[in-house]
Amino acid sequence: MEKSNKLIFGIVFLLCLVIIIIGIVKINSLNKEVKTQEDKNTEIKVDLSRMKNNYQQGINSIIREYLLNNDNLEINDFVKREENTKQTIDKVMDLTLTKEFKDFHLKLIIVLNSIQEEYKTIQTEETVETQDEINLSLEKLDKLFVDYPLLNN
């Protein structure tokens, strides 16, 4: 009986040892998965931060260029002003934005589109009202950057 007890004890001991080793391997595997997921979350946060920075720098650069180009154009050269506005809209539309700037982005496109349409209108029917509308839209553009101070670098 002593031999059979030793044999049973040995088998139980080996089974326990195997179960413990399997548990350790599983825990290590889970730890690696958690660490991998944490690394992915960190990468996503870094990418979002980089996207936010790129958007802020890009939008400021595009609008500065737009305003500078407009300042360098003849006051009554509405064709070139319309082209400048169209090019600016295209550049803004090419930017990648985060959810944080989606409202600003939409409002900016609407204002720029309005300016572009007013430049088209003034080419065919030059009126004081159209020029006033352009000035009003340009004021809206300025106000956007006041309303969204995160974009003022």
Coordinates of C-alpha atoms in Angstrom, one line a residue:
M1 CA 0.0 0.0 0.0
E2 CA 2.8 2.3 0.7
K3 CA 4.0 2.0 -2.9
S4 CA 0.5 2.8 -4.3
N5 CA 0.2 5.8 -1.9
K6 CA 3.6 7.1 -3.0
L7 CA 2.5 6.6 -6.7
I8 CA -0.8 8.4 -6.2
F9 CA 1.0 11.2 -4.3
G10 CA 3.5 11.5 -7.1
I11 CA 0.8 11.7 -9.8
V12 CA -1.2 14.3 -7.8
F13 CA 2.0 16.3 -7.3
L14 CA 2.9 16.2 -11.0
L15 CA -0.7 17.2 -11.9
C16 CA -0.6 20.1 -9.5
L17 CA 2.8 21.2 -10.9
V18 CA 1.5 21.0 -14.5
I19 CA -1.6 23.1 -13.5
I20 CA 0.6 25.7 -11.8
I21 CA 2.9 25.9 -14.8
I22 CA -0.1 26.3 -17.2
G23 CA -1.5 29.0 -14.9
I24 CA 1.8 30.9 -15.0
V25 CA 2.0 30.7 -18.7
K26 CA -1.6 31.9 -19.1
I27 CA -1.0 34.9 -16.7
N28 CA 2.1 35.9 -18.6
S29 CA 0.2 35.7 -21.8
L30 CA -2.6 37.9 -20.4
N31 CA 0.0 40.4 -19.1
K32 CA 1.5 40.6 -22.6
E33 CA -1.9 41.2 -24.1
V34 CA -2.7 44.0 -21.5
K35 CA 0.6 45.6 -22.1
T36 CA 0.1 45.4 -25.9
Q37 CA -3.3 47.1 -25.5
E38 CA -1.8 49.8 -23.3
D39 CA 0.9 50.4 -25.9
K40 CA -1.8 50.7 -28.6
N41 CA -3.8 53.2 -26.4
T42 CA -0.7 55.3 -25.9
E43 CA 0.0 55.3 -29.6
I44 CA -3.5 56.4 -30.3
K45 CA -3.2 59.3 -27.8
V46 CA 0.1 60.3 -29.4
D47 CA -1.4 60.2 -32.9
L48 CA -4.4 62.3 -31.8
S49 CA -2.1 64.8 -30.2
R50 CA 0.0 64.9 -33.3
M51 CA -3.1 65.3 -35.5
K52 CA -4.3 68.1 -33.3
N53 CA -1.0 69.9 -33.5
N54 CA -0.8 69.4 -37.3
Y55 CA -4.3 70.7 -37.7
Q56 CA -3.7 73.8 -35.6
Q57 CA -0.4 74.6 -37.4
G58 CA -1.9 73.8 -40.8
I59 CA -5.0 75.9 -40.3
N60 CA -3.1 78.9 -39.0
S61 CA -0.6 78.7 -41.8
I62 CA -3.4 78.4 -44.5
I63 CA -5.3 81.3 -43.1
R64 CA -2.2 83.5 -42.7
E65 CA -1.3 82.7 -46.3
Y66 CA -4.9 83.5 -47.5
L67 CA -4.9 86.8 -45.7
L68 CA -1.4 87.7 -47.0
N69 CA -2.3 86.8 -50.5
N70 CA -5.5 88.9 -50.3
D71 CA -3.5 91.8 -49.0
N72 CA -1.2 91.6 -52.0
L73 CA -4.0 91.6 -54.5
E74 CA -5.5 94.6 -56.1
I75 CA -8.5 95.7 -54.1
N76 CA -10.8 95.3 -57.1
D77 CA -9.3 92.1 -58.5
F78 CA -12.2 89.9 -57.5
V79 CA -11.3 87.1 -59.9
K80 CA -8.0 86.5 -58.2
R81 CA -9.5 87.0 -54.8
E82 CA -12.1 84.3 -55.7
E83 CA -9.3 82.0 -56.9
N84 CA -7.3 82.6 -53.7
T85 CA -10.4 81.8 -51.6
K86 CA -11.1 78.6 -53.6
Q87 CA -7.5 77.5 -53.2
T88 CA -7.8 78.1 -49.4
I89 CA -11.0 76.1 -49.2
D90 CA -9.2 73.2 -51.0
K91 CA -6.3 73.4 -48.6
V92 CA -8.5 73.5 -45.5
M93 CA -10.5 70.5 -46.9
D94 CA -7.3 68.5 -47.2
L95 CA -6.5 68.8 -43.5
T96 CA -7.1 65.9 -41.2
L97 CA -9.0 67.1 -38.1
T98 CA -9.9 65.7 -34.7
K99 CA -13.4 65.7 -33.3
E100 CA -12.4 68.7 -31.2
F101 CA -12.2 71.0 -34.3
K102 CA -15.1 69.7 -36.3
D103 CA -17.5 72.6 -35.5
F104 CA -14.8 75.2 -36.2
H105 CA -13.8 73.4 -39.5
L106 CA -17.4 73.4 -40.7
K107 CA -18.0 77.0 -39.8
L108 CA -14.7 78.0 -41.5
I109 CA -15.6 76.2 -44.7
I110 CA -19.1 77.9 -44.7
V111 CA -17.5 81.3 -44.2
L112 CA -14.9 80.8 -46.9
N113 CA -17.5 79.4 -49.3
S114 CA -19.6 82.5 -48.6
I115 CA -16.7 84.8 -49.4
Q116 CA -16.0 82.9 -52.6
E117 CA -19.6 83.2 -53.7
E118 CA -19.6 86.9 -52.9
Y119 CA -16.5 87.4 -55.0
K120 CA -18.3 85.6 -57.9
T121 CA -21.3 87.8 -57.5
I122 CA -19.4 91.1 -57.3
Q123 CA -17.7 90.2 -60.6
T124 CA -21.0 90.3 -62.4
E125 CA -22.9 92.9 -60.4
E126 CA -20.6 95.2 -58.5
T127 CA -22.7 96.7 -55.7
V128 CA -22.1 98.3 -52.4
E129 CA -24.2 95.6 -50.8
T130 CA -22.0 92.8 -52.2
Q131 CA -18.9 94.5 -50.9
D132 CA -20.6 94.9 -47.5
E133 CA -21.4 91.2 -47.6
I134 CA -17.7 90.4 -48.3
N135 CA -16.6 92.6 -45.4
L136 CA -19.2 91.0 -43.1
S137 CA -17.9 87.5 -44.1
L138 CA -14.3 88.6 -43.5
E139 CA -15.4 89.8 -40.0
K140 CA -17.0 86.4 -39.4
L141 CA -13.7 84.8 -40.4
D142 CA -11.9 87.0 -37.8
K143 CA -14.5 86.1 -35.2
L144 CA -14.0 82.4 -35.7
F145 CA -10.5 82.7 -34.5
V146 CA -11.6 84.7 -31.5
D147 CA -14.2 82.1 -30.7
Y148 CA -11.7 79.3 -31.0
P149 CA -8.6 80.5 -29.2
L150 CA -7.0 77.1 -29.3
L151 CA -6.2 77.8 -32.9
N152 CA -4.4 81.0 -32.3
N153 CA -0.7 80.2 -32.1

